[in-house]
mmCIF file of C-alpha atoms in Angstrom:
data_model
loop_
_atom_site.group_PDB
_atom_site.id
_atom_site.type_symbol
_atom_site.label_atom_id
_atom_site.label_comp_id
_atom_site.label_asym_id
_atom_site.label_seq_id
_atom_site.Cartn_x
_atom_site.Cartn_y
_atom_site.Cartn_z
ATOM 1 C CA MET X 1 -13.227 13.508 33.432
ATOM 2 C CA GLU X 2 -15.061 16.585 32.170
ATOM 3 C CA PRO X 3 -16.871 16.252 28.802
ATOM 4 C CA ASP X 4 -14.960 17.709 25.870
ATOM 5 C CA LYS X 5 -17.018 20.728 24.819
ATOM 6 C CA THR X 6 -14.665 21.543 21.936
ATOM 7 C CA ILE X 7 -15.920 18.683 19.800
ATOM 8 C CA GLU X 8 -19.518 19.858 20.191
ATOM 9 C CA ARG X 9 -18.617 23.008 18.252
ATOM 10 C CA LEU X 10 -17.394 21.074 15.200
ATOM 11 C CA GLN X 11 -19.743 20.992 12.227
ATOM 12 C CA THR X 12 -19.433 17.241 11.911
ATOM 13 C CA GLU X 13 -20.884 16.914 15.415
ATOM 14 C CA MET X 14 -23.847 19.219 14.757
ATOM 15 C CA TRP X 15 -27.312 18.603 13.371
ATOM 16 C CA ASP X 16 -28.509 20.736 10.457
ATOM 17 C CA ARG X 17 -31.356 22.648 12.108
ATOM 18 C CA THR X 18 -32.707 23.859 8.771
ATOM 19 C CA ILE X 19 -33.998 20.303 8.347
ATOM 20 C CA PRO X 20 -37.221 19.385 10.142
ATOM 21 C CA PRO X 21 -37.041 16.462 12.580
ATOM 22 C CA LEU X 22 -36.921 13.354 10.398
ATOM 23 C CA GLU X 23 -39.546 11.568 12.493
ATOM 24 C CA THR X 24 -42.094 14.193 11.364
ATOM 25 C CA LEU X 25 -41.551 13.387 7.675
ATOM 26 C CA THR X 26 -42.918 10.649 5.461
ATOM 27 C CA THR X 27 -40.410 8.075 4.235
ATOM 28 C CA LEU X 28 -40.272 9.717 0.794
ATOM 29 C CA GLU X 29 -39.791 13.199 2.286
ATOM 30 C CA MET X 30 -37.030 11.864 4.527
ATOM 31 C CA LEU X 31 -35.225 10.273 1.588
ATOM 32 C CA LYS X 32 -35.503 13.488 -0.443
ATOM 33 C CA VAL X 33 -33.907 15.449 2.403
ATOM 34 C CA MET X 34 -31.039 12.946 2.661
ATOM 35 C CA ASN X 35 -30.565 12.875 -1.099
ATOM 36 C CA ALA X 36 -30.432 16.665 -1.257
ATOM 37 C CA GLY X 37 -27.753 16.638 1.430
ATOM 38 C CA ASP X 38 -25.747 14.034 -0.496
ATOM 39 C CA GLN X 39 -25.732 16.207 -3.609
ATOM 40 C CA THR X 40 -23.815 19.004 -1.886
ATOM 41 C CA VAL X 41 -20.747 16.830 -1.237
ATOM 42 C CA PRO X 42 -19.381 16.495 -4.816
ATOM 43 C CA LEU X 43 -19.530 20.287 -5.223
ATOM 44 C CA LEU X 44 -17.594 20.747 -1.982
ATOM 45 C CA VAL X 45 -15.016 18.163 -3.068
ATOM 46 C CA LYS X 46 -14.617 20.055 -6.369
ATOM 47 C CA GLU X 47 -13.244 23.017 -4.397
ATOM 48 C CA HIS X 48 -10.414 20.846 -3.053
ATOM 49 C CA LEU X 49 -9.246 19.022 -6.166
ATOM 50 C CA SER X 50 -5.835 20.716 -6.092
ATOM 51 C CA GLU X 51 -5.089 19.260 -2.642
ATOM 52 C CA ILE X 52 -6.409 15.861 -3.731
ATOM 53 C CA ALA X 53 -4.199 15.975 -6.844
ATOM 54 C CA ALA X 54 -1.174 16.815 -4.690
ATOM 55 C CA ALA X 55 -1.956 13.817 -2.482
ATOM 56 C CA VAL X 56 -2.343 11.483 -5.469
ATOM 57 C CA ASP X 57 0.980 12.643 -6.944
ATOM 58 C CA ALA X 58 2.803 12.262 -3.610
ATOM 59 C CA ILE X 59 1.380 8.770 -3.079
ATOM 60 C CA SER X 60 2.154 7.705 -6.641
ATOM 61 C CA GLU X 61 5.750 8.884 -6.351
ATOM 62 C CA ARG X 62 6.395 6.912 -3.173
ATOM 63 C CA LEU X 63 4.618 3.769 -4.308
ATOM 64 C CA SER X 64 6.694 3.795 -7.490
ATOM 65 C CA GLN X 65 9.804 3.793 -5.277
ATOM 66 C CA GLY X 66 8.634 0.700 -3.415
ATOM 67 C CA GLY X 67 6.933 2.560 -0.595
ATOM 68 C CA ARG X 68 3.652 1.671 1.052
ATOM 69 C CA MET X 69 0.513 3.601 1.915
ATOM 70 C CA PHE X 70 -1.224 3.257 5.266
ATOM 71 C CA TYR X 71 -4.772 4.446 5.876
ATOM 72 C CA VAL X 72 -5.219 5.182 9.577
ATOM 73 C CA GLY X 73 -8.595 5.837 11.163
ATOM 74 C CA ALA X 74 -11.172 5.018 13.805
ATOM 75 C CA GLY X 75 -14.850 4.117 13.606
ATOM 76 C CA THR X 76 -16.502 4.773 10.257
ATOM 77 C CA SER X 77 -13.444 6.577 8.902
ATOM 78 C CA GLY X 78 -11.253 3.612 9.757
ATOM 79 C CA ARG X 79 -13.693 1.151 8.190
ATOM 80 C CA LEU X 80 -13.698 3.111 4.937
ATOM 81 C CA GLY X 81 -9.908 2.939 4.918
ATOM 82 C CA VAL X 82 -10.042 -0.836 5.405
ATOM 83 C CA LEU X 83 -12.567 -1.132 2.572
ATOM 84 C CA ASP X 84 -10.436 0.877 0.140
ATOM 85 C CA ALA X 85 -7.258 -1.005 1.044
ATOM 86 C CA ALA X 86 -9.044 -4.339 0.574
ATOM 87 C CA GLU X 87 -10.254 -3.292 -2.889
ATOM 88 C CA CYS X 88 -6.811 -2.372 -4.235
ATOM 89 C CA PRO X 89 -5.488 -5.900 -4.953
ATOM 90 C CA PRO X 90 -8.527 -7.116 -6.930
ATOM 91 C CA THR X 91 -9.101 -3.770 -8.668
ATOM 92 C CA PHE X 92 -5.516 -2.733 -9.459
ATOM 93 C CA ASN X 93 -3.651 -6.036 -9.098
ATOM 94 C CA THR X 94 -1.477 -4.557 -6.357
ATOM 95 C CA ASP X 95 0.415 -6.532 -3.754
ATOM 96 C CA PRO X 96 -1.638 -6.599 -0.507
ATOM 97 C CA SER X 97 1.280 -4.996 1.335
ATOM 98 C CA MET X 98 1.289 -1.889 -0.874
ATOM 99 C CA VAL X 99 -1.904 -0.324 0.512
ATOM 100 C CA GLN X 100 -2.766 -1.223 4.094
ATOM 101 C CA ALA X 101 -5.199 -0.035 6.736
ATOM 102 C CA ILE X 102 -4.635 0.486 10.430
ATOM 103 C CA MET X 103 -7.799 0.801 12.470
ATOM 104 C CA ALA X 104 -8.171 1.846 16.077
ATOM 105 C CA GLY X 105 -9.287 -1.187 18.053
ATOM 106 C CA GLY X 106 -7.945 -3.670 15.494
ATOM 107 C CA PRO X 107 -9.966 -6.173 13.429
ATOM 108 C CA ASP X 108 -12.725 -6.445 16.062
ATOM 109 C CA ALA X 109 -13.551 -2.772 15.478
ATOM 110 C CA LEU X 110 -14.651 -3.578 11.940
ATOM 111 C CA VAL X 111 -17.862 -5.153 13.159
ATOM 112 C CA HIS X 112 -18.134 -3.962 16.762
ATOM 113 C CA ALA X 113 -17.601 -0.580 18.372
ATOM 114 C CA VAL X 114 -14.459 -0.664 20.511
ATOM 115 C CA GLU X 115 -15.074 2.102 23.007
ATOM 116 C CA GLY X 116 -12.113 4.327 23.767
ATOM 117 C CA ALA X 117 -9.856 2.884 21.052
ATOM 118 C CA GLU X 118 -9.783 6.154 19.132
ATOM 119 C CA ASP X 119 -8.796 8.153 22.213
ATOM 120 C CA SER X 120 -5.249 6.803 22.522
ATOM 121 C CA MET X 121 -2.597 8.865 20.764
ATOM 122 C CA GLU X 122 0.046 6.437 22.036
ATOM 123 C CA SER X 123 -1.743 3.521 20.376
ATOM 124 C CA GLY X 124 -1.689 5.341 17.043
ATOM 125 C CA GLN X 125 2.041 5.941 17.402
ATOM 126 C CA GLN X 126 2.647 2.330 18.374
ATOM 127 C CA GLN X 127 0.792 0.977 15.353
ATOM 128 C CA ILE X 128 2.971 3.027 13.000
ATOM 129 C CA ARG X 129 6.099 1.745 14.739
ATOM 130 C CA LEU X 130 4.858 -1.859 14.495
ATOM 131 C CA ALA X 131 4.218 -1.376 10.779
ATOM 132 C CA GLY X 132 7.831 -0.324 10.336
ATOM 133 C CA VAL X 133 6.902 2.874 8.513
ATOM 134 C CA GLN X 134 9.850 4.426 6.673
ATOM 135 C CA SER X 135 10.589 7.652 4.797
ATOM 136 C CA ARG X 136 9.380 6.271 1.469
ATOM 137 C CA ASP X 137 5.970 5.387 2.926
ATOM 138 C CA VAL X 138 2.785 7.451 3.173
ATOM 139 C CA VAL X 139 0.508 7.743 6.208
ATOM 140 C CA VAL X 140 -3.024 8.924 5.404
ATOM 141 C CA GLY X 141 -4.983 9.959 8.480
ATOM 142 C CA LEU X 142 -8.764 9.678 8.110
ATOM 143 C CA SER X 143 -10.758 11.644 10.675
ATOM 144 C CA ALA X 144 -14.092 13.345 10.065
ATOM 145 C CA SER X 145 -13.541 15.647 13.043
ATOM 146 C CA GLY X 146 -9.865 16.180 12.273
ATOM 147 C CA ARG X 147 -8.978 15.694 15.931
ATOM 148 C CA THR X 148 -9.029 11.941 16.615
ATOM 149 C CA PRO X 149 -6.150 11.176 19.027
ATOM 150 C CA PHE X 150 -5.382 7.781 17.444
ATOM 151 C CA VAL X 151 -4.974 9.439 14.039
ATOM 152 C CA ILE X 152 -2.977 12.341 15.485
ATOM 153 C CA GLY X 153 -0.588 9.860 17.083
ATOM 154 C CA ALA X 154 -0.150 7.950 13.827
ATOM 155 C CA LEU X 155 0.543 11.111 11.820
ATOM 156 C CA LYS X 156 2.965 12.332 14.465
ATOM 157 C CA GLU X 157 4.938 9.083 14.409
ATOM 158 C CA GLY X 158 4.823 8.945 10.611
ATOM 159 C CA ARG X 159 6.273 12.431 10.401
ATOM 160 C CA LEU X 160 9.014 11.553 12.895
ATOM 161 C CA ARG X 161 9.960 8.679 10.617
ATOM 162 C CA GLY X 162 10.101 10.915 7.549
ATOM 163 C CA ALA X 163 7.023 9.485 5.861
ATOM 164 C CA CYS X 164 4.746 11.682 3.777
ATOM 165 C CA THR X 165 1.725 12.533 5.915
ATOM 166 C CA ILE X 166 -1.705 13.316 4.504
ATOM 167 C CA SER X 167 -4.886 14.093 6.411
ATOM 168 C CA VAL X 168 -8.489 13.841 5.224
ATOM 169 C CA SER X 169 -11.180 15.497 7.333
ATOM 170 C CA ALA X 170 -14.594 17.121 7.088
ATOM 171 C CA ASN X 171 -14.046 20.249 9.183
ATOM 172 C CA ASP X 172 -12.320 23.558 8.598
ATOM 173 C CA GLU X 173 -9.021 23.987 10.434
ATOM 174 C CA PRO X 174 -8.612 20.381 11.617
ATOM 175 C CA GLU X 175 -6.090 19.736 14.377
ATOM 176 C CA VAL X 176 -4.350 17.175 12.172
ATOM 177 C CA LYS X 177 -3.265 19.881 9.711
ATOM 178 C CA HIS X 178 -0.190 20.661 11.803
ATOM 179 C CA LEU X 179 1.070 17.113 11.335
ATOM 180 C CA SER X 180 0.214 16.817 7.639
ATOM 181 C CA ASP X 181 2.314 17.548 4.579
ATOM 182 C CA ILE X 182 -0.913 17.658 2.582
ATOM 183 C CA VAL X 183 -4.240 18.665 4.126
ATOM 184 C CA ILE X 184 -7.560 17.699 2.525
ATOM 185 C CA ALA X 185 -10.253 19.379 4.626
ATOM 186 C CA VAL X 186 -13.691 19.381 3.016
ATOM 187 C CA PRO X 187 -16.237 21.100 5.318
ATOM 188 C CA THR X 188 -19.315 19.013 4.573
ATOM 189 C CA GLY X 189 -21.420 20.810 7.179
ATOM 190 C CA PRO X 190 -23.759 19.609 9.917
ATOM 191 C CA GLU X 191 -25.327 16.166 9.849
ATOM 192 C CA VAL X 192 -28.693 15.508 8.228
ATOM 193 C CA MET X 193 -29.569 12.941 10.874
ATOM 194 C CA GLU X 194 -29.630 13.984 14.508
ATOM 195 C CA TYR X 195 -28.269 11.480 17.011
ATOM 196 C CA GLN X 196 -31.029 10.281 19.305
ATOM 197 C CA LYS X 197 -29.758 9.057 22.656
ATOM 198 C CA GLY X 198 -30.942 5.534 23.278
ATOM 199 C CA ILE X 199 -31.830 4.864 19.645
ATOM 200 C CA GLY X 200 -28.755 3.207 18.152
#
């Protein structure tokens, strides 16, 4: 199979070349660079508060009608969904079934990378069917790239079932937008840390 060159053009897959190689910096300099990058995110989120408010209102409406919310994601995005879902019962005294998380690769993927799990659109669709998603439910697709097949499949199946579909991504014009009633796309820009092959 030929490598997918499309993903290499996404900002979330790029390294910010205005930043010097981190291995050339002292620990304090490195931390200052990372901290400066972190500070740009809240300002970017501020530009998308109207979409976030629309998502909150849509979710609130359906939960008040007895619906459920499903976070769907892969890798880090999926793990963040699991974390948020797990925090809802102790923080808001919600029933554990109200906010759930579906992660590509299942529970094992929480602590170990499950290679290829995110690449199956059919698996994403199947998980939504197994969850018995209905029209009063909400499917929230979490995908930094906005093109994860597992998430696309879940949103597609959720839409077929009449559920409200919401996507959260970190790139402009994410592929998931065409399957989302509400699109939250916050272009956070290239990565501070460059991936080094063979180093984790």
